[in-house]
Every structure is written in C-alpha cells, then in structure tokens.
Amino acid sequence: MTIQIEGYQGARSCTGGPTPGARNLMSWWLGAYGNRGARNLGIYNCRPVSGGSVLSVHAEGRAADLGTPVGNTWSWGVMDTLRLYSYELGLQCVIHNRSIWSSIAPDWRPYSGSSPHLDHGHVELLWWAANGGLTVDLLNQVMGGGTPPPPPPPPMPVLRLGSQGDAVRRLQETLNRWYPSLPPLVVDGDFGPRTDARVRYFQQRAGLVADGIVGPATWRALGF
Ligand SMILES: [Zn+2]
C-alpha cells in the first residue's frame, strides 16, 4: 500500500480515444460495483479542464469517470483505497465528493472546481498504467473487498517423486507447517527423496495409503 508521490503527467494533446488501462479500470469498476449502481460516465474527451484552459487528462484517454449514485455510502471508501494504492495501480489523481488527491501530495485536499464530483469519481492514470499496465487482474488483486468473488482455484495436480514446480513448493511449505518439530524441507519446488519420505510420513499418520503419491485424498487431508 503506497501512495504515488510526484511524477504528475499532464495532458499535452488530444490522442483520439481511451487508453487500454482506462478501459480496464472502467470494466473492473462496472464488474465490482455495477450491482450497487456504478456507471460508466466516460473516458475519452478532447476538452480542457472544466472552467480552465489546461487540457484535461480525458483528452489523452487516461482519465475515467467512474459513475456513482449520489449520496451512496460506499464510493468514498473505494476512492480512498485507490489513493492509498495509487503507486501499485499507477494512478496520479482522484477527485470525488468535493475532494481531490493528486500525486503532488499524499493527502486529500478540498476541491473547488466547478463540478463537485458528487456523481462520479474522476480517476487519472499514469502513462505506464494507461498503456496497459493497469489490468483488471491487478485491480482485483490490489482492491480486494467489493470485487466479485474469484473463480474457484483449479484442483491441485497429482505430485510424486520427480515432480517439480509451484505446487510442489506449496506442498513443501504445507508439510513444514504440519511438522514444525521435524527438520524443515527445503522449499525448492523439487519433489526429491526427502519430500517423498515426508509425504509418506504424513500419509501414514493420516490413515492414507503411504505411497508417496499426492493425489486428491492427500491434498484434502493436508487442508486443500
Ligand atoms: Zn473526469
């Protein structure tokens, strides 16, 4: 959780359309909060900042207007979370409910622009995020609560002596948690003889066939 400080990127020209990152932000928003009235109030717009002469970041398709029902109780928390994770997400400015945060300072400040932003959050992306760095996956991962539940994890693969990879790593970590008093297995993703012996040790105590093959029954017994 880090607030983006410095590096504000103003708009230079009208670029012709929304950026991939801003589209991703909008689709995450609609997916996560559509059932609470979230709406798409637009991304690309070749215009100056309302009431000013500076070009809006909307003109580069790097700002999304995340529509919110006026007077709701939840959008402020979401906007504040976007600010708190702005470094991870590549955001440089959020305006909502008469308040503005931008990367010139960490805190919210009163916003005195002509629109009070009661019906939407205006969210600006840094170029790396706009160019596709900000993905729906990243948003789901960083923003957590309020997002749709993730799909169920895929079933764990069957492992045995000679297996390799992340699932073996998880197996080794789990066995180490089961038996803190035994010498820990090296968590190297390599199902070698020591891991094999520890699996059989576990299986025997769990009332399973001690064959060293980690299939569905062994995974279940391990807590997966
Ligand atoms: Zn806007």
mmCIF file of C-alpha atoms and ligand atoms in Angstrom:
data_model
loop_
_atom_site.group_PDB
_atom_site.id
_atom_site.type_symbol
_atom_site.label_atom_id
_atom_site.label_comp_id
_atom_site.label_asym_id
_atom_site.label_seq_id
_atom_site.Cartn_x
_atom_site.Cartn_y
_atom_site.Cartn_z
ATOM 1 C CA MET A 1 0.000 0.000 0.000
ATOM 2 C CA THR A 2 1.834 3.065 -1.268
ATOM 3 C CA ILE A 3 0.653 6.493 -2.334
ATOM 4 C CA GLN A 4 2.056 7.761 -5.615
ATOM 5 C CA ILE A 5 4.094 10.886 -4.927
ATOM 6 C CA GLU A 6 5.500 13.120 -7.689
ATOM 7 C CA GLY A 7 5.644 12.468 -11.389
ATOM 8 C CA TYR A 8 2.302 14.039 -12.278
ATOM 9 C CA GLN A 9 1.818 13.707 -16.039
ATOM 10 C CA GLY A 10 -0.326 16.457 -17.512
ATOM 11 C CA ALA A 11 -2.085 16.135 -20.857
ATOM 12 C CA ARG A 12 -0.411 17.500 -23.998
ATOM 13 C CA SER A 13 -2.767 16.742 -26.852
ATOM 14 C CA CYS A 14 -5.963 15.034 -27.887
ATOM 15 C CA THR A 15 -4.961 11.492 -28.729
ATOM 16 C CA GLY A 16 -8.213 10.225 -30.222
ATOM 17 C CA GLY A 17 -9.541 7.586 -27.832
ATOM 18 C CA PRO A 18 -9.449 5.816 -24.494
ATOM 19 C CA THR A 19 -6.299 4.008 -23.376
ATOM 20 C CA PRO A 20 -6.330 0.276 -22.551
ATOM 21 C CA GLY A 21 -5.597 0.922 -18.869
ATOM 22 C CA ALA A 22 -8.528 3.338 -18.504
ATOM 23 C CA ARG A 23 -10.819 0.816 -20.223
ATOM 24 C CA ASN A 24 -9.616 -1.840 -17.785
ATOM 25 C CA LEU A 25 -10.294 0.454 -14.847
ATOM 26 C CA MET A 26 -13.831 1.044 -16.110
ATOM 27 C CA SER A 27 -14.589 -2.621 -16.697
ATOM 28 C CA TRP A 28 -13.283 -3.508 -13.243
ATOM 29 C CA TRP A 29 -15.450 -0.739 -11.780
ATOM 30 C CA LEU A 30 -18.612 -1.935 -13.521
ATOM 31 C CA GLY A 31 -17.874 -5.553 -12.632
ATOM 32 C CA ALA A 32 -17.141 -4.853 -8.985
ATOM 33 C CA TYR A 33 -19.802 -2.229 -8.236
ATOM 34 C CA GLY A 34 -22.365 -2.460 -11.046
ATOM 35 C CA ASN A 35 -24.827 -4.097 -8.665
ATOM 36 C CA ARG A 36 -24.574 -1.025 -6.411
ATOM 37 C CA GLY A 37 -25.270 1.436 -9.179
ATOM 38 C CA ALA A 38 -21.784 2.057 -10.596
ATOM 39 C CA ARG A 39 -21.951 3.511 -14.102
ATOM 40 C CA ASN A 40 -19.645 4.452 -16.952
ATOM 41 C CA LEU A 41 -19.597 8.252 -17.290
ATOM 42 C CA GLY A 42 -16.896 8.222 -19.940
ATOM 43 C CA ILE A 43 -13.187 8.132 -20.576
ATOM 44 C CA TYR A 44 -12.077 9.938 -23.722
ATOM 45 C CA ASN A 45 -12.983 13.580 -24.193
ATOM 46 C CA CYS A 46 -10.955 16.179 -26.098
ATOM 47 C CA ARG A 47 -11.600 19.164 -23.858
ATOM 48 C CA PRO A 48 -9.969 21.489 -21.355
ATOM 49 C CA VAL A 49 -10.373 21.022 -17.600
ATOM 50 C CA SER A 50 -13.844 22.330 -16.778
ATOM 51 C CA GLY A 51 -13.622 26.023 -16.067
ATOM 52 C CA GLY A 52 -9.983 26.255 -17.195
ATOM 53 C CA SER A 53 -7.720 26.308 -20.226
ATOM 54 C CA VAL A 54 -5.419 23.396 -19.338
ATOM 55 C CA LEU A 55 -6.133 20.266 -21.366
ATOM 56 C CA SER A 56 -7.945 17.563 -19.361
ATOM 57 C CA VAL A 57 -6.290 14.181 -18.959
ATOM 58 C CA HIS A 58 -9.519 12.868 -20.524
ATOM 59 C CA ALA A 59 -8.084 14.251 -23.792
ATOM 60 C CA GLU A 60 -5.400 11.582 -23.642
ATOM 61 C CA GLY A 61 -7.889 8.871 -22.688
ATOM 62 C CA ARG A 62 -6.087 8.463 -19.366
ATOM 63 C CA ALA A 63 -8.911 9.564 -17.061
ATOM 64 C CA ALA A 64 -12.041 7.575 -16.283
ATOM 65 C CA ASP A 65 -15.212 9.000 -14.769
ATOM 66 C CA LEU A 66 -16.471 6.236 -12.502
ATOM 67 C CA GLY A 67 -20.175 6.962 -12.036
ATOM 68 C CA THR A 68 -21.615 6.608 -8.534
ATOM 69 C CA PRO A 69 -25.147 7.050 -7.151
ATOM 70 C CA VAL A 70 -25.262 10.450 -5.407
ATOM 71 C CA GLY A 71 -25.324 10.111 -1.627
ATOM 72 C CA ASN A 72 -24.201 6.472 -1.500
ATOM 73 C CA THR A 73 -22.226 5.164 1.469
ATOM 74 C CA TRP A 74 -19.575 3.087 -0.287
ATOM 75 C CA SER A 75 -17.844 5.016 -3.083
ATOM 76 C CA TRP A 76 -15.808 7.244 -0.807
ATOM 77 C CA GLY A 77 -14.069 4.204 0.660
ATOM 78 C CA VAL A 78 -13.296 2.863 -2.794
ATOM 79 C CA MET A 79 -11.876 6.199 -3.952
ATOM 80 C CA ASP A 80 -9.749 6.455 -0.837
ATOM 81 C CA THR A 81 -8.438 2.928 -1.399
ATOM 82 C CA LEU A 82 -7.499 3.899 -4.965
ATOM 83 C CA ARG A 83 -5.476 6.771 -3.471
ATOM 84 C CA LEU A 84 -3.797 4.518 -0.886
ATOM 85 C CA TYR A 85 -2.725 2.035 -3.591
ATOM 86 C CA SER A 86 -2.049 4.648 -6.274
ATOM 87 C CA TYR A 87 1.605 3.651 -6.623
ATOM 88 C CA GLU A 88 0.787 -0.014 -7.212
ATOM 89 C CA LEU A 89 -2.043 0.854 -9.616
ATOM 90 C CA GLY A 90 -0.308 3.705 -11.452
ATOM 91 C CA LEU A 91 -2.811 6.437 -10.540
ATOM 92 C CA GLN A 92 -1.969 10.133 -10.241
ATOM 93 C CA CYS A 93 -5.226 11.835 -9.298
ATOM 94 C CA VAL A 94 -8.659 11.081 -7.823
ATOM 95 C CA ILE A 95 -11.462 13.636 -7.486
ATOM 96 C CA HIS A 96 -14.665 12.755 -5.615
ATOM 97 C CA ASN A 97 -17.191 14.461 -3.332
ATOM 98 C CA ARG A 98 -15.565 17.912 -3.343
ATOM 99 C CA SER A 99 -12.147 16.438 -2.571
ATOM 100 C CA ILE A 100 -9.058 15.923 -4.667
ATOM 101 C CA TRP A 101 -5.951 13.862 -4.251
ATOM 102 C CA SER A 102 -3.145 14.191 -6.752
ATOM 103 C CA SER A 103 0.438 12.996 -6.697
ATOM 104 C CA ILE A 104 1.810 16.394 -5.636
ATOM 105 C CA ALA A 105 0.913 15.461 -2.007
ATOM 106 C CA PRO A 106 -0.283 12.353 -0.168
ATOM 107 C CA ASP A 107 -3.441 13.758 1.424
ATOM 108 C CA TRP A 108 -6.884 14.724 0.164
ATOM 109 C CA ARG A 109 -7.454 18.454 -0.313
ATOM 110 C CA PRO A 110 -10.702 20.373 -0.770
ATOM 111 C CA TYR A 111 -11.675 20.544 -4.441
ATOM 112 C CA SER A 112 -13.076 23.827 -5.587
ATOM 113 C CA GLY A 113 -13.548 23.074 -9.291
ATOM 114 C CA SER A 114 -16.852 23.873 -10.925
ATOM 115 C CA SER A 115 -18.132 20.286 -10.635
ATOM 116 C CA PRO A 116 -18.330 18.907 -7.071
ATOM 117 C CA HIS A 117 -17.939 15.320 -8.426
ATOM 118 C CA LEU A 118 -20.828 14.006 -6.325
ATOM 119 C CA ASP A 119 -21.994 11.572 -9.013
ATOM 120 C CA HIS A 120 -18.627 10.195 -10.052
ATOM 121 C CA GLY A 121 -15.016 9.693 -9.179
ATOM 122 C CA HIS A 122 -12.567 11.157 -11.682
ATOM 123 C CA VAL A 123 -9.508 8.883 -11.737
ATOM 124 C CA GLU A 124 -6.338 9.619 -13.735
ATOM 125 C CA LEU A 125 -3.759 7.040 -14.800
ATOM 126 C CA LEU A 126 -0.018 7.443 -15.267
ATOM 127 C CA TRP A 127 1.165 6.521 -18.744
ATOM 128 C CA TRP A 128 2.559 3.114 -17.779
ATOM 129 C CA ALA A 129 -0.794 2.149 -16.321
ATOM 130 C CA ALA A 130 -2.743 3.709 -19.199
ATOM 131 C CA ASN A 131 -0.646 1.802 -21.735
ATOM 132 C CA GLY A 132 -1.926 -1.478 -20.323
ATOM 133 C CA GLY A 133 -0.036 -1.810 -17.047
ATOM 134 C CA LEU A 134 -3.299 -1.415 -15.172
ATOM 135 C CA THR A 135 -5.197 -4.659 -15.722
ATOM 136 C CA VAL A 136 -8.464 -5.953 -14.300
ATOM 137 C CA ASP A 137 -6.465 -8.696 -12.577
ATOM 138 C CA LEU A 138 -4.209 -6.148 -10.898
ATOM 139 C CA LEU A 139 -7.227 -4.160 -9.733
ATOM 140 C CA ASN A 140 -8.924 -7.248 -8.328
ATOM 141 C CA GLN A 141 -5.739 -8.280 -6.607
ATOM 142 C CA VAL A 142 -4.979 -4.861 -5.094
ATOM 143 C CA MET A 143 -8.507 -3.660 -4.313
ATOM 144 C CA GLY A 144 -9.768 -6.859 -2.675
ATOM 145 C CA GLY A 145 -13.123 -6.255 -0.970
ATOM 146 C CA GLY A 146 -16.070 -5.248 -3.061
ATOM 147 C CA THR A 147 -14.816 -7.152 -6.068
ATOM 148 C CA PRO A 148 -16.646 -10.234 -7.340
ATOM 149 C CA PRO A 149 -15.515 -13.470 -5.668
ATOM 150 C CA PRO A 150 -12.599 -15.034 -7.545
ATOM 151 C CA PRO A 151 -13.231 -18.223 -9.504
ATOM 152 C CA PRO A 152 -12.583 -21.410 -7.520
ATOM 153 C CA PRO A 153 -8.941 -22.444 -7.636
ATOM 154 C CA PRO A 154 -8.064 -25.211 -10.079
ATOM 155 C CA PRO A 155 -7.696 -28.672 -8.496
ATOM 156 C CA MET A 156 -4.204 -29.376 -7.208
ATOM 157 C CA PRO A 157 -2.148 -31.577 -9.534
ATOM 158 C CA VAL A 158 -1.099 -35.109 -8.616
ATOM 159 C CA LEU A 159 2.506 -34.989 -7.401
ATOM 160 C CA ARG A 160 5.093 -37.695 -6.845
ATOM 161 C CA LEU A 161 8.833 -38.256 -6.705
ATOM 162 C CA GLY A 162 10.341 -36.243 -9.551
ATOM 163 C CA SER A 163 7.521 -33.661 -9.773
ATOM 164 C CA GLN A 164 8.577 -30.015 -9.929
ATOM 165 C CA GLY A 165 7.104 -26.550 -9.728
ATOM 166 C CA ASP A 166 4.890 -24.263 -7.670
ATOM 167 C CA ALA A 167 2.526 -26.993 -6.492
ATOM 168 C CA VAL A 168 5.499 -28.880 -5.057
ATOM 169 C CA ARG A 169 6.572 -25.679 -3.328
ATOM 170 C CA ARG A 170 3.128 -25.342 -1.751
ATOM 171 C CA LEU A 171 3.265 -28.986 -0.707
ATOM 172 C CA GLN A 172 6.650 -28.497 0.952
ATOM 173 C CA GLU A 173 5.504 -25.337 2.757
ATOM 174 C CA THR A 174 2.399 -27.122 3.963
ATOM 175 C CA LEU A 175 4.291 -30.156 5.219
ATOM 176 C CA ASN A 176 6.650 -27.838 7.082
ATOM 177 C CA ARG A 177 3.659 -26.220 8.774
ATOM 178 C CA TRP A 178 2.282 -29.638 9.713
ATOM 179 C CA TYR A 179 5.523 -30.763 11.319
ATOM 180 C CA PRO A 180 7.317 -27.797 12.848
ATOM 181 C CA SER A 181 9.328 -30.114 15.104
ATOM 182 C CA LEU A 182 10.872 -32.054 12.193
ATOM 183 C CA PRO A 183 13.803 -30.679 10.192
ATOM 184 C CA PRO A 184 12.119 -28.473 7.574
ATOM 185 C CA LEU A 185 12.067 -29.467 3.929
ATOM 186 C CA VAL A 186 13.829 -27.103 1.584
ATOM 187 C CA VAL A 187 11.049 -25.277 -0.259
ATOM 188 C CA ASP A 188 12.616 -25.603 -3.694
ATOM 189 C CA GLY A 189 9.758 -26.956 -5.808
ATOM 190 C CA ASP A 190 11.662 -30.192 -6.303
ATOM 191 C CA PHE A 191 9.921 -33.393 -5.154
ATOM 192 C CA GLY A 192 13.009 -35.338 -4.096
ATOM 193 C CA PRO A 193 13.541 -38.273 -1.699
ATOM 194 C CA ARG A 194 13.198 -36.111 1.437
ATOM 195 C CA THR A 195 9.871 -34.725 0.311
ATOM 196 C CA ASP A 196 8.793 -38.235 -0.649
ATOM 197 C CA ALA A 197 9.655 -39.530 2.830
ATOM 198 C CA ARG A 198 7.779 -36.648 4.471
ATOM 199 C CA VAL A 199 4.706 -37.287 2.311
ATOM 200 C CA ARG A 200 4.692 -40.970 3.292
ATOM 201 C CA TYR A 201 5.152 -39.990 6.944
ATOM 202 C CA PHE A 202 2.113 -37.718 6.633
ATOM 203 C CA GLN A 203 0.034 -40.288 4.762
ATOM 204 C CA GLN A 204 0.717 -42.956 7.338
ATOM 205 C CA ARG A 205 -0.413 -40.709 10.181
ATOM 206 C CA ALA A 206 -3.457 -39.546 8.208
ATOM 207 C CA GLY A 207 -4.630 -43.133 7.653
ATOM 208 C CA LEU A 208 -3.965 -42.970 3.925
ATOM 209 C CA VAL A 209 -2.056 -45.394 1.728
ATOM 210 C CA ALA A 210 1.570 -44.376 2.274
ATOM 211 C CA ASP A 211 2.537 -44.498 -1.390
ATOM 212 C CA GLY A 212 4.187 -41.062 -1.682
ATOM 213 C CA ILE A 213 1.692 -40.020 -4.356
ATOM 214 C CA VAL A 214 -0.046 -36.743 -3.539
ATOM 215 C CA GLY A 215 -3.473 -37.117 -5.115
ATOM 216 C CA PRO A 216 -6.880 -35.614 -4.198
ATOM 217 C CA ALA A 217 -7.189 -37.540 -0.898
ATOM 218 C CA THR A 218 -3.768 -36.451 0.318
ATOM 219 C CA TRP A 219 -4.335 -32.848 -0.750
ATOM 220 C CA ARG A 220 -7.649 -32.850 1.123
ATOM 221 C CA ALA A 221 -6.037 -34.307 4.226
ATOM 222 C CA LEU A 222 -3.393 -31.577 4.040
ATOM 223 C CA GLY A 223 -6.137 -28.965 4.116
ATOM 224 C CA PHE A 224 -6.558 -28.057 0.430
HETATM 225 ZN ZN ZN B 1 -13.318 13.332 -15.259
#
